[in-house]
Structure formats: structure tokens, C-alpha cells
Coordinates of N, CA, C and O in Angstrom, one line a residue:
S5 N 171.5 168.6 280.7 CA 170.5 168.4 279.7 C 169.5 169.3 279.0 O 169.2 169.9 280.1
L6 N 169.1 169.2 278.1 CA 168.2 170.4 277.5 C 166.8 170.0 278.4 O 166.2 171.2 278.9
D7 N 166.5 168.7 278.7 CA 165.3 168.3 279.1 C 165.2 168.8 281.0 O 164.3 169.4 281.4
A8 N 166.7 168.7 281.6 CA 166.6 169.7 282.8 C 166.7 171.0 282.8 O 166.2 171.4 283.8
I9 N 167.1 171.7 281.8 CA 166.8 173.0 281.6 C 165.5 173.4 281.7 O 164.9 174.3 282.4
A10 N 164.8 172.5 280.9 CA 163.2 172.9 280.8 C 162.6 172.3 281.9 O 161.7 173.6 282.5
A11 N 163.1 171.7 282.9 CA 162.4 171.1 284.0 C 162.6 172.5 285.1 O 161.7 172.5 286.0
A12 N 163.9 172.9 284.9 CA 164.1 173.9 286.1 C 163.7 175.3 285.8 O 163.5 176.0 286.5
E13 N 163.2 175.4 284.5 CA 162.8 176.7 284.2 C 161.7 177.5 284.9 O 162.0 178.5 285.4
P14 N 160.8 176.8 285.0 CA 159.6 177.6 286.0 C 160.3 177.9 287.2 O 159.6 179.1 287.6
G15 N 160.4 177.2 287.7 CA 161.1 177.5 289.2 C 162.3 178.4 289.2 O 161.9 179.6 290.0
A16 N 163.0 178.6 288.3 CA 164.1 179.7 287.9 C 163.3 181.1 287.6 O 163.7 182.1 288.4
V17 N 162.4 180.9 286.8 CA 161.7 182.1 286.4 C 161.0 182.7 287.7 O 161.4 184.1 287.8
K18 N 160.4 182.1 288.4 CA 159.5 182.3 289.4 C 160.2 182.9 290.5 O 160.2 184.1 291.1
H19 N 161.7 182.4 290.9 CA 162.6 182.7 291.8 C 163.0 184.3 291.2 O 163.4 185.3 292.0
M20 N 163.7 184.1 289.8 CA 164.3 185.6 289.7 C 162.9 186.8 289.7 O 163.6 188.0 290.3
N21 N 161.7 186.3 289.4 CA 160.9 187.5 289.5 C 160.4 187.8 290.9 O 160.2 189.0 291.4
E22 N 160.4 187.0 291.8 CA 159.9 187.1 293.1 C 161.2 187.8 294.1 O 160.9 188.8 295.0
D23 N 162.3 187.2 293.8 CA 163.5 187.7 294.5 C 164.7 188.6 294.2 O 165.4 189.0 294.7
H24 N 164.9 188.6 292.7 CA 165.7 189.4 291.8 C 165.3 190.3 290.9 O 166.0 190.4 289.8
A25 N 164.2 191.1 291.3 CA 163.8 191.9 290.2 C 164.9 193.0 290.1 O 164.8 193.4 288.8
D26 N 165.7 193.4 291.1 CA 166.7 194.1 290.6 C 168.1 193.8 289.9 O 168.3 194.4 288.8
A27 N 168.4 192.3 289.8 CA 168.9 191.8 288.6 C 168.3 192.0 287.4 O 169.0 192.2 286.4
I28 N 167.0 191.6 287.6 CA 166.3 191.7 286.0 C 166.2 192.8 285.7 O 166.6 193.0 284.3
A29 N 166.1 194.2 286.1 CA 166.5 195.4 285.7 C 168.0 195.5 285.0 O 168.0 196.2 284.1
R30 N 168.6 195.3 285.9 CA 170.2 195.2 285.5 C 170.6 194.4 284.0 O 171.1 194.6 283.2
Y31 N 169.8 193.1 283.9 CA 170.0 192.7 282.9 C 169.7 193.5 281.7 O 170.5 193.4 280.5
A32 N 168.4 194.0 281.7 CA 167.7 194.6 280.7 C 168.6 195.9 280.3 O 168.9 196.2 278.8
I33 N 169.3 196.6 281.5 CA 170.3 197.8 281.1 C 171.4 197.3 280.6 O 171.6 198.1 279.4
H34 N 172.2 196.5 281.2 CA 173.6 196.2 281.0 C 173.3 195.3 279.3 O 174.3 195.6 278.4
F35 N 172.8 194.3 279.4 CA 172.7 193.4 278.3 C 171.9 193.6 277.1 O 172.3 193.7 276.0
G36 N 170.7 194.0 277.4 CA 169.8 194.6 276.7 C 169.7 196.1 276.0 O 169.1 196.3 275.1
K37 N 170.7 196.7 276.8 CA 170.8 198.3 276.1 C 169.6 199.0 276.3 O 169.7 199.8 275.5
V38 N 168.9 198.6 277.5 CA 167.8 199.4 277.3 C 168.1 200.6 278.2 O 168.8 200.5 279.2
R39 N 167.4 201.8 277.6 CA 168.0 203.2 278.1 C 166.8 203.6 279.2 O 167.5 204.4 280.2
E40 N 165.5 203.3 278.9 CA 164.5 204.1 279.7 C 163.9 203.0 280.7 O 163.9 201.5 280.4
P41 N 163.7 203.2 281.9 CA 163.7 202.2 282.8 C 162.2 201.8 282.8 O 161.3 202.5 282.2
A42 N 162.0 200.3 282.9 CA 160.8 200.1 282.8 C 160.8 198.7 283.7 O 161.7 198.5 284.7
D43 N 159.5 198.2 283.9 CA 158.9 197.1 285.0 C 159.4 195.8 284.2 O 158.3 195.1 284.0
W44 N 160.5 195.3 284.5 CA 160.9 194.1 283.6 C 160.6 192.9 284.3 O 160.9 192.7 285.8
T45 N 160.1 191.8 283.7 CA 159.9 190.6 284.5 C 160.4 189.4 283.2 O 160.5 189.7 282.0
M46 N 161.2 188.4 284.1 CA 161.4 187.3 283.4 C 160.5 186.6 283.0 O 159.6 185.9 283.6
T47 N 160.4 186.3 281.4 CA 159.0 185.2 281.1 C 159.5 184.0 280.9 O 158.7 183.3 280.6
G48 N 161.0 183.6 280.2 CA 161.4 182.4 280.0 C 163.2 182.3 279.9 O 163.5 183.4 279.6
I49 N 163.2 181.0 280.0 CA 164.8 180.8 280.1 C 165.2 179.4 279.0 O 164.0 178.4 279.2
D50 N 165.8 179.4 278.3 CA 166.2 178.0 277.6 C 167.7 178.2 277.3 O 168.2 178.9 278.3
A51 N 168.3 176.8 276.6 CA 169.8 176.9 276.9 C 170.3 178.1 276.2 O 171.6 178.2 276.6
D52 N 169.8 178.9 275.2 CA 170.4 179.8 274.5 C 170.4 181.2 275.1 O 171.2 182.0 274.9
G53 N 169.4 181.5 276.1 CA 169.3 182.7 276.7 C 167.9 182.9 277.6 O 167.2 181.8 277.5
F54 N 167.5 184.2 277.8 CA 166.1 184.3 278.3 C 165.7 185.5 277.9 O 166.0 186.3 277.2
D55 N 164.4 185.4 278.3 CA 163.3 186.6 277.9 C 162.9 187.4 278.7 O 162.5 186.8 279.7
L56 N 163.0 188.7 278.6 CA 162.0 189.7 279.8 C 161.0 190.5 278.8 O 161.3 190.8 277.8
A57 N 160.1 190.9 279.7 CA 158.8 191.6 279.0 C 158.8 192.8 280.3 O 158.7 192.5 281.1
A58 N 158.4 194.0 279.7 CA 157.7 195.1 280.3 C 156.5 195.5 279.6 O 156.9 196.2 278.3
G59 N 155.4 195.5 280.1 CA 154.2 195.6 279.1 C 154.1 194.7 277.7 O 154.2 193.8 278.0
D60 N 154.1 195.6 276.8 CA 154.1 194.9 275.3 C 155.5 194.9 275.0 O 155.6 194.4 273.5
R61 N 156.7 195.3 275.6 CA 158.1 195.5 274.9 C 158.8 194.0 275.5 O 158.4 193.3 276.6
L62 N 159.3 193.2 274.5 CA 159.9 192.0 274.7 C 161.4 192.1 274.5 O 161.8 193.0 273.5
L63 N 162.4 191.5 275.2 CA 163.5 191.7 275.2 C 164.4 190.3 275.2 O 164.0 189.4 276.3
R64 N 165.2 189.9 274.3 CA 165.8 188.5 274.4 C 167.3 188.7 274.5 O 167.7 189.6 274.0
I65 N 167.6 188.1 275.9 CA 168.9 188.2 276.1 C 169.9 186.8 275.9 O 169.2 186.1 276.2
F66 N 170.8 186.8 274.9 CA 171.5 185.7 274.7 C 172.7 185.4 275.9 O 173.5 186.3 276.5
F67 N 172.7 184.0 276.4 CA 174.0 183.5 276.9 C 175.1 183.9 276.1 O 175.2 183.5 274.7
A68 N 176.3 184.1 276.7 CA 177.6 183.8 276.1 C 178.2 182.9 275.6 O 178.4 182.5 274.2
K69 N 177.4 181.2 275.8 CA 177.5 180.2 275.3 C 176.4 179.5 275.9 O 175.9 179.9 276.9
P70 N 175.7 178.5 274.9 CA 174.6 177.7 275.6 C 174.8 177.1 276.6 O 175.9 176.7 277.3
L71 N 173.7 177.0 277.6 CA 173.8 176.1 278.9 C 173.8 174.7 278.5 O 173.5 174.3 277.9
A72 N 174.9 174.3 279.8 CA 175.0 172.8 279.7 C 173.8 171.9 280.0 O 173.3 171.0 280.0
D73 N 173.4 172.7 281.4 CA 172.5 171.9 282.3 C 171.9 172.9 283.3 O 172.2 174.2 283.0
A74 N 171.1 172.5 284.0 CA 170.3 173.3 285.2 C 171.3 173.9 285.8 O 170.8 175.4 286.5
Q75 N 172.2 173.1 286.7 CA 173.1 173.8 287.5 C 174.1 175.1 286.5 O 174.4 176.2 287.4
D76 N 174.1 175.1 285.3 CA 175.0 175.9 284.6 C 174.0 177.2 284.6 O 174.3 178.5 284.7
M77 N 172.5 176.8 284.4 CA 171.6 178.0 284.3 C 171.8 178.8 285.8 O 171.8 180.3 285.3
H78 N 171.9 178.6 286.8 CA 172.0 179.1 288.0 C 173.4 180.1 287.7 O 173.2 181.2 288.0
K79 N 174.3 179.2 287.5 CA 175.8 179.8 287.4 C 176.0 180.9 286.8 O 176.2 182.3 286.9
T80 N 175.2 180.9 285.4 CA 175.4 182.0 284.5 C 174.4 183.1 285.2 O 175.1 184.2 284.6
L81 N 173.2 182.7 285.3 CA 172.8 183.9 285.8 C 173.0 184.6 286.8 O 173.2 186.1 286.8
V82 N 173.6 184.0 287.9 CA 174.4 184.7 288.9 C 175.8 185.6 288.4 O 175.9 186.8 288.9
A83 N 176.4 184.8 287.4 CA 177.8 185.7 287.0 C 177.4 186.6 286.2 O 177.9 188.0 286.1
M84 N 176.3 186.7 285.4 CA 175.9 188.2 284.6 C 174.9 188.8 285.2 O 175.1 190.0 285.2
A85 N 174.3 188.4 286.5 CA 173.9 189.6 287.2 C 174.8 190.4 288.1 O 175.3 191.7 288.1
I86 N 176.0 189.7 288.5 CA 177.6 190.5 289.2 C 178.2 191.2 288.0 O 178.3 192.5 288.4
E87 N 178.4 190.8 286.8 CA 178.8 191.4 285.7 C 178.1 192.9 285.3 O 178.6 193.9 285.2
A88 N 176.5 192.8 285.4 CA 175.9 193.9 285.0 C 175.8 194.6 286.5 O 176.0 196.2 285.9
R89 N 175.9 194.2 287.5 CA 176.0 195.2 288.8 C 177.2 196.0 288.7 O 177.2 197.2 288.9
Q90 N 178.2 195.1 288.4 CA 179.6 195.9 288.4 C 179.7 196.9 287.5 O 180.3 198.2 287.8
A91 N 179.2 196.6 286.2 CA 179.4 197.4 285.1 C 178.7 198.7 285.5 O 179.1 199.9 284.8
L92 N 177.3 198.6 285.9 CA 176.4 199.6 286.1 C 176.9 200.6 287.3 O 176.8 201.8 287.6
S93 N 177.7 200.0 288.2 CA 178.1 200.7 289.7 C 179.5 201.5 289.5 O 180.0 202.4 290.3
T94 N 180.1 201.0 288.0 CA 181.2 201.9 287.5 C 181.0 202.6 286.8 O 182.1 203.0 285.8
G95 N 180.0 203.6 286.9 CA 179.5 204.7 286.1 C 179.4 204.3 284.9 O 179.5 204.8 283.7
G96 N 178.9 203.2 284.7 CA 178.6 202.6 283.2 C 177.3 203.0 282.4 O 177.2 202.9 281.0
S97 N 176.4 203.6 283.4 CA 175.5 204.3 283.0 C 175.1 205.8 282.7 O 176.3 206.2 283.7
D98 N 174.9 206.4 281.9 CA 175.2 207.8 282.0 C 174.1 208.4 282.5 O 173.1 208.9 282.5

């Protein structure tokens, strides 16, 4: 439910920023098409996507399909992290 997603959001954002800064950077590069490196942090997640910020720059990354629940949030973020890592490790960046 949307309530469950909202309830899980603060913990998920904190966890991503504390433990998965590398994944956040890859989200910005792969899904956000960011070309220059920056110190991105995740600022929010909702059913449709998540928000990243670096200084005064904001980036919105949309999910391929809206999240169904909090468990879906975790699965989707993991899948996107794997996709971005694989894309960028196979010469996807110039």
C-alpha cells in the first residue's frame, strides 16, 4: 500500500545514503544520464520513483512501474542497482 511505502521511506533513504552511496552514484549516471561526477544523496522515495540531490542539483528517477508495497521498494532498488552496475561495468560509460 502507499501507506506502507511512506512508512518505509525514511529508513530506506537513510539505509541507501549510509550503506549504498555507490549505488546512488550509479543511479544518477545510468538512469539520470548525469555525465559529471557529483556527491549524490537520496532525499526521498515514493511509489513512482525517487529523488536525488547534489548541492543545489535535483534529479528525479522514475521506476519502470509504480511500486506495489514496501517490499517492492527494496526489490526494485536492488534490481536497479544491479542493472546500473552491469551497464556501467560493460563499457557503458565513455
